[in-house]
PDB file of C-alpha atoms and ligand atoms in Angstrom:
ATOM      1  CA  UNK A  14     -23.421 -10.801  73.284  1.00  0.00           C
ATOM      2  CA  UNK A  15     -19.727  -9.490  74.288  1.00  0.00           C
ATOM      3  CA  UNK A  16     -18.531  -5.960  73.213  1.00  0.00           C
ATOM      4  CA  UNK A  17     -16.470  -7.395  70.181  1.00  0.00           C
ATOM      5  CA  UNK A  18     -19.157  -9.558  68.639  1.00  0.00           C
ATOM      6  CA  UNK A  19     -21.566  -6.215  68.562  1.00  0.00           C
ATOM      7  CA  UNK A  20     -18.899  -4.541  66.910  1.00  0.00           C
ATOM      8  CA  UNK A  21     -18.528  -7.422  64.465  1.00  0.00           C
ATOM      9  CA  UNK A  22     -22.296  -7.448  63.991  1.00  0.00           C
ATOM     10  CA  UNK A  23     -21.927  -3.657  63.592  1.00  0.00           C
ATOM     11  CA  UNK A  24     -19.633  -3.211  61.169  1.00  0.00           C
ATOM     12  CA  UNK A  25     -20.720  -6.214  58.866  1.00  0.00           C
ATOM     13  CA  UNK A  26     -24.330  -4.100  58.680  1.00  0.00           C
ATOM     14  CA  UNK A  27     -22.745  -1.314  57.868  1.00  0.00           C
ATOM     15  CA  UNK A  28     -19.984  -2.479  55.213  1.00  0.00           C
ATOM     16  CA  UNK A  29     -21.038  -2.718  51.889  1.00  0.00           C
ATOM     17  CA  UNK A  30     -20.589  -6.514  50.678  1.00  0.00           C
ATOM     18  CA  UNK A  31     -17.782  -5.299  48.218  1.00  0.00           C
ATOM     19  CA  UNK A  32     -17.424  -8.908  46.564  1.00  0.00           C
ATOM     20  CA  UNK A  33     -20.669  -9.304  45.504  1.00  0.00           C
ATOM     21  CA  UNK A  34     -20.941  -5.576  44.099  1.00  0.00           C
ATOM     22  CA  UNK A  35     -17.700  -6.093  42.155  1.00  0.00           C
ATOM     23  CA  UNK A  36     -19.392  -9.469  41.086  1.00  0.00           C
ATOM     24  CA  UNK A  37     -22.233  -6.949  39.729  1.00  0.00           C
ATOM     25  CA  UNK A  38     -19.914  -4.772  37.974  1.00  0.00           C
ATOM     26  CA  UNK A  39     -18.916  -7.298  35.875  1.00  0.00           C
ATOM     27  CA  UNK A  40     -22.344  -8.778  34.870  1.00  0.00           C
ATOM     28  CA  UNK A  41     -23.998  -5.556  34.645  1.00  0.00           C
ATOM     29  CA  UNK A  42     -21.708  -2.869  33.788  1.00  0.00           C
ATOM     30  CA  UNK A  43     -19.201  -5.039  31.803  1.00  0.00           C
ATOM     31  CA  UNK A  44     -20.463  -8.079  30.293  1.00  0.00           C
ATOM     32  CA  UNK A  45     -24.090  -6.295  29.457  1.00  0.00           C
ATOM     33  CA  UNK A  46     -22.047  -4.107  27.236  1.00  0.00           C
ATOM     34  CA  UNK A  47     -20.235  -6.698  25.495  1.00  0.00           C
ATOM     35  CA  UNK A  48     -16.652  -7.013  27.345  1.00  0.00           C
ATOM     36  CA  UNK A  49     -15.967 -10.612  26.818  1.00  0.00           C
ATOM     37  CA  UNK A  50     -12.026 -10.837  26.982  1.00  0.00           C
ATOM     38  CA  UNK A  51     -12.057 -13.516  30.112  1.00  0.00           C
ATOM     39  CA  UNK A  52      -8.286 -12.053  31.113  1.00  0.00           C
ATOM     40  CA  UNK A  53     -10.087  -8.801  31.278  1.00  0.00           C
ATOM     41  CA  UNK A  54     -13.156  -9.985  33.460  1.00  0.00           C
ATOM     42  CA  UNK A  55     -10.926 -12.153  35.732  1.00  0.00           C
ATOM     43  CA  UNK A  56      -8.694  -9.116  36.529  1.00  0.00           C
ATOM     44  CA  UNK A  57     -11.544  -6.792  37.212  1.00  0.00           C
ATOM     45  CA  UNK A  58     -13.214  -9.559  39.501  1.00  0.00           C
ATOM     46  CA  UNK A  59      -9.945  -9.617  41.032  1.00  0.00           C
ATOM     47  CA  UNK A  60      -8.557  -6.228  42.232  1.00  0.00           C
ATOM     48  CA  UNK A  61     -10.773  -4.289  44.902  1.00  0.00           C
ATOM     49  CA  UNK A  62     -11.547  -1.270  43.496  1.00  0.00           C
ATOM     50  CA  UNK A  63     -12.271  -0.015  46.726  1.00  0.00           C
ATOM     51  CA  UNK A  64      -8.856   0.382  47.906  1.00  0.00           C
ATOM     52  CA  UNK A  65      -8.362   2.745  44.832  1.00  0.00           C
ATOM     53  CA  UNK A  66     -11.060   5.342  45.674  1.00  0.00           C
ATOM     54  CA  UNK A  67     -10.765   7.939  48.508  1.00  0.00           C
ATOM     55  CA  UNK A  68     -12.482   6.795  51.886  1.00  0.00           C
ATOM     56  CA  UNK A  69     -15.320   9.715  51.096  1.00  0.00           C
ATOM     57  CA  UNK A  70     -16.411   7.636  47.960  1.00  0.00           C
ATOM     58  CA  UNK A  71     -15.890   4.539  49.001  1.00  0.00           C
ATOM     59  CA  UNK A  72     -19.349   3.696  49.485  1.00  0.00           C
ATOM     60  CA  UNK A  73     -19.530   4.197  45.560  1.00  0.00           C
ATOM     61  CA  UNK A  74     -16.655   2.572  44.462  1.00  0.00           C
ATOM     62  CA  UNK A  75     -18.434   0.169  41.869  1.00  0.00           C
ATOM     63  CA  UNK A  76     -20.515   2.832  40.539  1.00  0.00           C
ATOM     64  CA  UNK A  77     -21.028   3.032  36.682  1.00  0.00           C
ATOM     65  CA  UNK A  78     -19.176   6.235  36.527  1.00  0.00           C
ATOM     66  CA  UNK A  79     -15.462   8.028  37.214  1.00  0.00           C
ATOM     67  CA  UNK A  80     -15.152   9.009  40.784  1.00  0.00           C
ATOM     68  CA  UNK A  81     -13.010  11.947  42.134  1.00  0.00           C
ATOM     69  CA  UNK A  82      -9.244  11.643  43.490  1.00  0.00           C
ATOM     70  CA  UNK A  83      -7.244  13.847  44.299  1.00  0.00           C
ATOM     71  CA  UNK A  84      -5.198  16.859  42.545  1.00  0.00           C
ATOM     72  CA  UNK A  85      -8.561  17.604  40.522  1.00  0.00           C
ATOM     73  CA  UNK A  86      -8.178  13.803  38.711  1.00  0.00           C
ATOM     74  CA  UNK A  87     -10.240  10.909  38.483  1.00  0.00           C
ATOM     75  CA  UNK A  88     -10.569   7.311  38.521  1.00  0.00           C
ATOM     76  CA  UNK A  89     -12.288   5.927  35.465  1.00  0.00           C
ATOM     77  CA  UNK A  90     -15.376   4.534  34.876  1.00  0.00           C
ATOM     78  CA  UNK A  91     -14.892   0.875  35.108  1.00  0.00           C
ATOM     79  CA  UNK A  92     -16.330  -0.079  32.001  1.00  0.00           C
ATOM     80  CA  UNK A  93     -14.184   2.474  30.153  1.00  0.00           C
ATOM     81  CA  UNK A  94     -10.835   0.918  31.925  1.00  0.00           C
ATOM     82  CA  UNK A  95     -12.170  -2.891  30.666  1.00  0.00           C
ATOM     83  CA  UNK A  96     -13.031  -1.389  26.996  1.00  0.00           C
ATOM     84  CA  UNK A  97      -9.438   0.084  26.541  1.00  0.00           C
ATOM     85  CA  UNK A  98      -7.602  -2.553  27.983  1.00  0.00           C
ATOM     86  CA  UNK A  99      -9.512  -5.053  25.936  1.00  0.00           C
ATOM     87  CA  UNK A 100      -8.838  -3.113  23.004  1.00  0.00           C
ATOM     88  CA  UNK A 101      -5.214  -3.883  23.330  1.00  0.00           C
ATOM     89  CA  UNK A 102      -5.270  -7.372  22.804  1.00  0.00           C
ATOM     90  CA  UNK A 103      -2.933  -8.261  25.409  1.00  0.00           C
ATOM     91  CA  UNK A 104      -0.833 -11.406  26.201  1.00  0.00           C
ATOM     92  CA  UNK A 105       0.595 -12.916  29.285  1.00  0.00           C
ATOM     93  CA  UNK A 106       4.080 -12.079  28.107  1.00  0.00           C
ATOM     94  CA  UNK A 107       3.913  -8.629  27.151  1.00  0.00           C
ATOM     95  CA  UNK A 108       5.198  -5.560  28.978  1.00  0.00           C
ATOM     96  CA  UNK A 109       2.718  -2.609  29.105  1.00  0.00           C
ATOM     97  CA  UNK A 110       3.267   1.167  29.359  1.00  0.00           C
ATOM     98  CA  UNK A 111       0.463   3.264  31.094  1.00  0.00           C
ATOM     99  CA  UNK A 112       0.313   6.987  30.852  1.00  0.00           C
ATOM    100  CA  UNK A 113      -1.495   8.679  33.690  1.00  0.00           C
ATOM    101  CA  UNK A 114      -1.202   6.463  36.652  1.00  0.00           C
ATOM    102  CA  UNK A 115      -4.213   8.407  38.709  1.00  0.00           C
ATOM    103  CA  UNK A 116      -5.052   6.243  41.298  1.00  0.00           C
ATOM    104  CA  UNK A 117      -3.397   3.024  39.852  1.00  0.00           C
ATOM    105  CA  UNK A 118      -6.548   1.109  39.376  1.00  0.00           C
ATOM    106  CA  UNK A 119      -6.236   0.488  35.433  1.00  0.00           C
ATOM    107  CA  UNK A 120      -2.558  -0.588  36.208  1.00  0.00           C
ATOM    108  CA  UNK A 121      -3.553  -2.768  39.083  1.00  0.00           C
ATOM    109  CA  UNK A 122      -5.766  -4.583  36.099  1.00  0.00           C
ATOM    110  CA  UNK A 123      -3.138  -4.475  33.829  1.00  0.00           C
ATOM    111  CA  UNK A 124      -0.688  -6.322  36.159  1.00  0.00           C
ATOM    112  CA  UNK A 125      -3.250  -9.153  36.807  1.00  0.00           C
ATOM    113  CA  UNK A 126      -2.951  -9.400  32.680  1.00  0.00           C
ATOM    114  CA  UNK A 127       0.641  -9.173  31.687  1.00  0.00           C
ATOM    115  CA  UNK A 128       4.326  -9.831  32.746  1.00  0.00           C
ATOM    116  CA  UNK A 129       5.041  -6.182  33.798  1.00  0.00           C
ATOM    117  CA  UNK A 130       3.333  -2.900  33.826  1.00  0.00           C
ATOM    118  CA  UNK A 131       5.128   0.776  33.648  1.00  0.00           C
ATOM    119  CA  UNK A 132       3.304   3.526  34.402  1.00  0.00           C
ATOM    120  CA  UNK A 133       3.840   7.289  34.530  1.00  0.00           C
ATOM    121  CA  UNK A 134       2.054   9.834  36.593  1.00  0.00           C
ATOM    122  CA  UNK A 135       2.072  13.520  36.183  1.00  0.00           C
ATOM    123  CA  UNK A 136       1.912  14.622  40.393  1.00  0.00           C
ATOM    124  CA  UNK A 137       4.239  13.495  42.882  1.00  0.00           C
ATOM    125  CA  UNK A 138       1.394  13.217  44.879  1.00  0.00           C
ATOM    126  CA  UNK A 139      -0.354  10.620  43.083  1.00  0.00           C
ATOM    127  CA  UNK A 140       2.669   8.714  42.615  1.00  0.00           C
ATOM    128  CA  UNK A 141       2.889   8.161  46.233  1.00  0.00           C
ATOM    129  CA  UNK A 142      -1.021   7.347  46.624  1.00  0.00           C
ATOM    130  CA  UNK A 143      -0.836   4.883  43.697  1.00  0.00           C
ATOM    131  CA  UNK A 144       2.237   2.821  45.254  1.00  0.00           C
ATOM    132  CA  UNK A 145       0.536   3.053  48.386  1.00  0.00           C
ATOM    133  CA  UNK A 146      -2.416   1.300  46.515  1.00  0.00           C
ATOM    134  CA  UNK A 147       0.018  -1.173  44.818  1.00  0.00           C
ATOM    135  CA  UNK A 148       1.736  -2.384  47.906  1.00  0.00           C
ATOM    136  CA  UNK A 149      -1.545  -2.689  50.154  1.00  0.00           C
ATOM    137  CA  UNK A 150      -2.640  -5.028  47.383  1.00  0.00           C
ATOM    138  CA  UNK A 151       0.631  -6.799  46.967  1.00  0.00           C
ATOM    139  CA  UNK A 152       1.119  -5.974  43.282  1.00  0.00           C
ATOM    140  CA  UNK A 153       4.919  -6.071  42.531  1.00  0.00           C
ATOM    141  CA  UNK A 154       5.281  -6.399  38.738  1.00  0.00           C
ATOM    142  CA  UNK A 155       4.164  -2.901  38.288  1.00  0.00           C
ATOM    143  CA  UNK A 156       6.918   0.478  38.057  1.00  0.00           C
ATOM    144  CA  UNK A 157       5.529   3.657  38.672  1.00  0.00           C
ATOM    145  CA  UNK A 158       7.733   6.984  37.936  1.00  0.00           C
ATOM    146  CA  UNK A 159       6.758  10.616  38.208  1.00  0.00           C
ATOM    147  CA  UNK A 160       7.108  12.630  35.073  1.00  0.00           C
ATOM    148  CA  UNK A 161       5.671  13.696  31.538  1.00  0.00           C
ATOM    149  CA  UNK A 162       4.708  10.520  30.055  1.00  0.00           C
ATOM    150  CA  UNK A 163       3.900  12.012  26.812  1.00  0.00           C
ATOM    151  CA  UNK A 164       7.692  11.367  26.319  1.00  0.00           C
ATOM    152  CA  UNK A 165       7.010   7.533  26.942  1.00  0.00           C
ATOM    153  CA  UNK A 166      10.000   5.692  29.184  1.00  0.00           C
ATOM    154  CA  UNK A 167      12.830   5.083  26.298  1.00  0.00           C
ATOM    155  CA  UNK A 168      14.795   3.119  29.014  1.00  0.00           C
ATOM    156  CA  UNK A 169      12.078   0.455  29.255  1.00  0.00           C
ATOM    157  CA  UNK A 170      11.035   0.568  25.458  1.00  0.00           C
ATOM    158  CA  UNK A 171       9.757  -0.731  23.247  1.00  0.00           C
ATOM    159  CA  UNK A 172       6.274  -1.821  24.743  1.00  0.00           C
ATOM    160  CA  UNK A 173       3.955  -4.411  23.385  1.00  0.00           C
ATOM    161  CA  UNK A 174       0.928  -2.190  24.363  1.00  0.00           C
ATOM    162  CA  UNK A 175       0.345   1.128  25.458  1.00  0.00           C
ATOM    163  CA  UNK A 176      -2.482   2.831  27.511  1.00  0.00           C
ATOM    164  CA  UNK A 177      -3.082   6.542  27.548  1.00  0.00           C
ATOM    165  CA  UNK A 178      -5.630   7.505  30.542  1.00  0.00           C
ATOM    166  CA  UNK A 179      -5.779  11.463  29.934  1.00  0.00           C
ATOM    167  CA  UNK A 180      -7.005  13.089  27.027  1.00  0.00           C
ATOM    168  CA  UNK A 181      -4.590  15.165  24.596  1.00  0.00           C
ATOM    169  CA  UNK A 182      -4.866  16.926  21.254  1.00  0.00           C
ATOM    170  CA  UNK A 183      -3.046  14.593  19.336  1.00  0.00           C
ATOM    171  CA  UNK A 184      -1.048  11.282  19.698  1.00  0.00           C
ATOM    172  CA  UNK A 185       2.432  11.628  21.085  1.00  0.00           C
ATOM    173  CA  UNK A 186       5.225  10.758  18.628  1.00  0.00           C
ATOM    174  CA  UNK A 187       7.604   9.137  21.249  1.00  0.00           C
ATOM    175  CA  UNK A 188       4.727   6.796  22.338  1.00  0.00           C
ATOM    176  CA  UNK A 189       4.462   5.882  18.519  1.00  0.00           C
ATOM    177  CA  UNK A 190       8.034   5.084  18.391  1.00  0.00           C
ATOM    178  CA  UNK A 191       8.157   3.395  21.449  1.00  0.00           C
ATOM    179  CA  UNK A 192       5.865   0.711  20.523  1.00  0.00           C
ATOM    180  CA  UNK A 193       6.681  -2.717  18.657  1.00  0.00           C
ATOM    181  CA  UNK A 194       5.793  -3.607  15.647  1.00  0.00           C
ATOM    182  CA  UNK A 195       2.472  -5.277  16.034  1.00  0.00           C
ATOM    183  CA  UNK A 196       1.860  -3.407  19.081  1.00  0.00           C
ATOM    184  CA  UNK A 197      -1.170  -1.229  20.229  1.00  0.00           C
ATOM    185  CA  UNK A 198      -1.728   2.343  21.577  1.00  0.00           C
ATOM    186  CA  UNK A 199      -4.993   3.300  22.980  1.00  0.00           C
ATOM    187  CA  UNK A 200      -5.431   6.994  23.758  1.00  0.00           C
ATOM    188  CA  UNK A 201      -8.266   9.479  23.570  1.00  0.00           C
ATOM    189  CA  UNK A 202      -7.434  12.222  21.363  1.00  0.00           C
ATOM    190  CA  UNK A 203      -9.586  15.794  20.592  1.00  0.00           C
ATOM    191  CA  UNK A 204      -9.167  19.438  19.964  1.00  0.00           C
ATOM    192  CA  UNK A 205     -10.735  20.313  23.306  1.00  0.00           C
ATOM    193  CA  UNK A 206      -9.564  19.225  26.915  1.00  0.00           C
ATOM    194  CA  UNK A 207     -12.335  17.000  28.249  1.00  0.00           C
ATOM    195  CA  UNK A 208     -14.181  15.615  25.063  1.00  0.00           C
ATOM    196  CA  UNK A 209     -11.892  13.145  22.764  1.00  0.00           C
ATOM    197  CA  UNK A 210     -12.526  10.576  20.667  1.00  0.00           C
ATOM    198  CA  UNK A 211     -10.764   7.279  21.895  1.00  0.00           C
ATOM    199  CA  UNK A 212      -8.282   6.016  19.054  1.00  0.00           C
ATOM    200  CA  UNK A 213      -6.417   2.867  18.574  1.00  0.00           C
ATOM    201  CA  UNK A 214      -3.357   2.793  16.971  1.00  0.00           C
ATOM    202  CA  UNK A 215      -1.255  -0.394  15.848  1.00  0.00           C
ATOM    203  CA  UNK A 216       2.289  -0.538  14.480  1.00  0.00           C
ATOM    204  CA  UNK A 217       2.343  -2.533  10.857  1.00  0.00           C
ATOM    205  CA  UNK A 218       5.753  -1.878  10.327  1.00  0.00           C
ATOM    206  CA  UNK A 219       8.828   0.878  11.037  1.00  0.00           C
ATOM    207  CA  UNK A 220       6.824   3.640   9.180  1.00  0.00           C
ATOM    208  CA  UNK A 221       3.034   2.483   8.950  1.00  0.00           C
ATOM    209  CA  UNK A 222       0.294   3.090  11.907  1.00  0.00           C
ATOM    210  CA  UNK A 223      -3.003   2.106  11.500  1.00  0.00           C
ATOM    211  CA  UNK A 224      -5.932   3.962  13.155  1.00  0.00           C
ATOM    212  CA  UNK A 225      -9.157   2.950  14.238  1.00  0.00           C
ATOM    213  CA  UNK A 226     -11.588   5.339  16.250  1.00  0.00           C
ATOM    214  CA  UNK A 227     -13.156   3.280  18.931  1.00  0.00           C
ATOM    215  CA  UNK A 228     -16.034   6.578  20.052  1.00  0.00           C
ATOM    216  CA  UNK A 229     -16.672   9.310  21.929  1.00  0.00           C
ATOM    217  CA  UNK A 230     -14.869   9.812  25.422  1.00  0.00           C
ATOM    218  CA  UNK A 231     -14.341  12.417  27.997  1.00  0.00           C
ATOM    219  CA  UNK A 232     -11.174  12.186  29.936  1.00  0.00           C
ATOM    220  CA  UNK A 233      -9.136  14.458  32.164  1.00  0.00           C
ATOM    221  CA  UNK A 234      -6.498  16.536  30.276  1.00  0.00           C
ATOM    222  CA  UNK A 235      -2.806  15.082  29.071  1.00  0.00           C
ATOM    223  CA  UNK A 236      -0.360  17.510  30.137  1.00  0.00           C
ATOM    224  CA  UNK A 237       3.217  17.587  29.333  1.00  0.00           C
ATOM    225  CA  UNK A 238       5.020  18.948  25.645  1.00  0.00           C
ATOM    226  CA  UNK A 239       2.860  16.410  24.025  1.00  0.00           C
ATOM    227  CA  UNK A 240      -0.274  17.549  25.391  1.00  0.00           C
ATOM    228  CA  UNK A 241      -2.122  20.491  26.343  1.00  0.00           C
ATOM    229  CA  UNK A 242       1.421  21.682  28.029  1.00  0.00           C
ATOM    230  CA  UNK A 243       1.805  22.710  31.769  1.00  0.00           C
ATOM    231  CA  UNK A 244      -1.032  24.356  32.737  1.00  0.00           C
ATOM    232  CA  UNK A 245      -3.732  22.355  31.300  1.00  0.00           C
TER     233      UNK A 245
HETATM  234  N1  SAH V 306      -5.838   5.328  35.203  1.00  0.00           N
HETATM  235  C1  SAH V 306      -6.254   6.256  36.294  1.00  0.00           C
HETATM  236  C2  SAH V 306      -6.603   7.269  35.428  1.00  0.00           C
HETATM  237  C3  SAH V 306      -6.422   8.593  35.825  1.00  0.00           C
HETATM  238  S1  SAH V 306      -6.973  10.017  35.486  1.00  0.00           S
HETATM  239  C4  SAH V 306      -7.022   5.395  37.149  1.00  0.00           C
HETATM  240  O1  SAH V 306      -7.186   4.134  37.040  1.00  0.00           O
HETATM  241  O2  SAH V 306      -7.455   5.875  38.158  1.00  0.00           O
HETATM  242  C5  SAH V 306      -5.557  10.493  34.167  1.00  0.00           C
HETATM  243  C6  SAH V 306      -4.051  10.579  35.165  1.00  0.00           C
HETATM  244  O3  SAH V 306      -3.178  11.318  33.772  1.00  0.00           O
HETATM  245  C7  SAH V 306      -4.436  11.696  36.151  1.00  0.00           C
HETATM  246  O4  SAH V 306      -3.625  11.524  37.576  1.00  0.00           O
HETATM  247  C8  SAH V 306      -3.243  13.156  35.521  1.00  0.00           C
HETATM  248  O5  SAH V 306      -2.581  13.592  36.515  1.00  0.00           O
HETATM  249  C9  SAH V 306      -2.294  12.030  34.609  1.00  0.00           C
HETATM  250  N2  SAH V 306      -1.381  13.101  33.581  1.00  0.00           N
HETATM  251  C10 SAH V 306      -2.159  13.888  32.724  1.00  0.00           C
HETATM  252  N3  SAH V 306      -1.147  14.060  32.017  1.00  0.00           N
HETATM  253  C11 SAH V 306      -0.058  13.397  32.164  1.00  0.00           C
HETATM  254  C12 SAH V 306       1.467  13.189  31.695  1.00  0.00           C
HETATM  255  N4  SAH V 306       1.540  14.214  30.716  1.00  0.00           N
HETATM  256  N5  SAH V 306       2.404  12.442  32.232  1.00  0.00           N
HETATM  257  C13 SAH V 306       1.703  11.534  33.003  1.00  0.00           C
HETATM  258  N6  SAH V 306       0.519  11.629  33.728  1.00  0.00           N
HETATM  259  C14 SAH V 306      -0.308  12.483  33.263  1.00  0.00           C
END
């Protein structure tokens, strides 16, 4: 055996088979818990989650849990990403806003389902990191910016759907105002940072919004003027 062959063998035996793990994530974590939307399952089967976690946690990329990312933040549990996105009832022509880009994983999943994703992240370091992940994966229909996502993105509004990936004390008014009629917003809301109810809000007309409670969740705090402020 020559050197390159032995190297290849060593790499192959120590590298986890991510494609296989991704397949198991779909069946064991998502379908078993009743995620059925084919576009969500296909997107989660396509995006390499291992590219969105830090090197240290790469082996755990497909574990059934959130994982740490820089700035004390987390990449959400795969099931929660799927559940939130499924509840948005997305269609291919939709334009979607995400608040709380983090690693960029949820935005990457969204980018496979809809025409364009706008995503806002508080920490400049995470904006850079997520942008790197989008480039590595060849994703071109995502626009990212640094800022306070509780104010939405007025220049690009209205949105067909809005996904908030961090938990705030209330539903930010600017986000409701930036939804189309018939559009949906999903957001974790709770009076303690770190424990929330997942709310789905549907805009019925100019002034009426219907709220649904999708269950208890635990997200990192939503910062910003309509969140827990700057120091959360
Ligand atoms: N969707 C992400 C989850 C990241 S955790 C993923 O798939 O990895 C939530 C993120 O929300 C954190 O990165 C945090 O910095 C960010 N965040 C918190 N408050 C914010 C705000 N007001 N505006 C934009 N981003 C915010």
